[in-house]
C-alpha angles and dihedrals in degrees: 000000000000090000092052091051091052092050091052091053091049092052092049091049092052092050091050092047093051091051093050093051098042119118122249116228110235116210103204111179091200092058090044091053091051091049090052090053092048095056126026111286100100144325112232132027091129104200132222094047124208122261122204132204116184088344093307120118107236104174105107092190091059091046092053094043106038106357136085094293094049121104113272092242089060092053091045090049092053095045094042132094126281105280099174106141092217098044121115091270097026123133094243091049090051091049092051091047089049091050091052090049091049090051089054091049091048090049091050091049090048090052091050092047092049091048091048091048093050090048091050092050092048091050092046092073089058100037105036118101090211092074100026092113089062092063110121093225091054094046096045102042122353097049091060095040094048097041092107087058098046092045096037117154123167094215091056091046094055096037092094093053122096120237091255093051092046093049093047093048093046090052092054093043096246094127093053092046093050092047092051093048094049093046089050091051091046092051092049092048092050090049091052092048093052101037126091111244141133115288093239091052091049093052091048089051089052090053094049091051090048091052092048091047091053091049091051090047092051092049090047091054090045090053090051090054090047090051091051091049092050091049091050091054093046091052090072092209097107092236100140097145094113089062107028135021125274098256092045091047092050091048091049092050091051095048118122136166094276095053095087091051093051092047093052092046090052091050093051092049093050091048092053092049091055 
């Protein structure tokens, strides 16, 4: 009980001591006016204000703060422009407005960058060589038409030729020409499939290679027929039926040096009769 009484007295003493040493808040209107001028509230309210008696200024505080005995910087400050940093035209207000404008510009640039990125990604599926073989036009048409080019092999190309045809075409350089042309087309096609380009340009390149491949194929078949014709002549047996018709073959086998003369004479006679 004695201990509790002592503790109560100690607590009351502490409360009284704290009250006696607490600070008193001073409301100075002059300081408040200066604080208002330093931020954004208002520019003016120049305290202390002058007091006049019989036209004479009698407030010594005004004289020492803003009057003739005040420092020149005080008088310049009072007569000067509004320098509040948070005023409508203040430096801090301008900085904040500039920051907001920069945020809008950054947001616009970000929108443009995002749009450009999305456009690039959307175009990548059409332009990238990595996925060119997934193009519908390639899968539906050009893959089948250009399969002889993509899977070209010289041994398979000459496998259907007879030994005589192969020997004749090798002698005249047709085999080497055909191999070079097909390898060139195959290399170009592989380059088109793996390169990055616009889809329309890629399809046009497919078509050009297809046209060239058909021209090479036609010339290859023509060379095979020419080889057969040459072998038929070199046989010396007059058997030209694989190349030309029976009547023509018979006429060709019976041709001699006087045949042209007889043909021309017959034509002239028929012309005179008519």
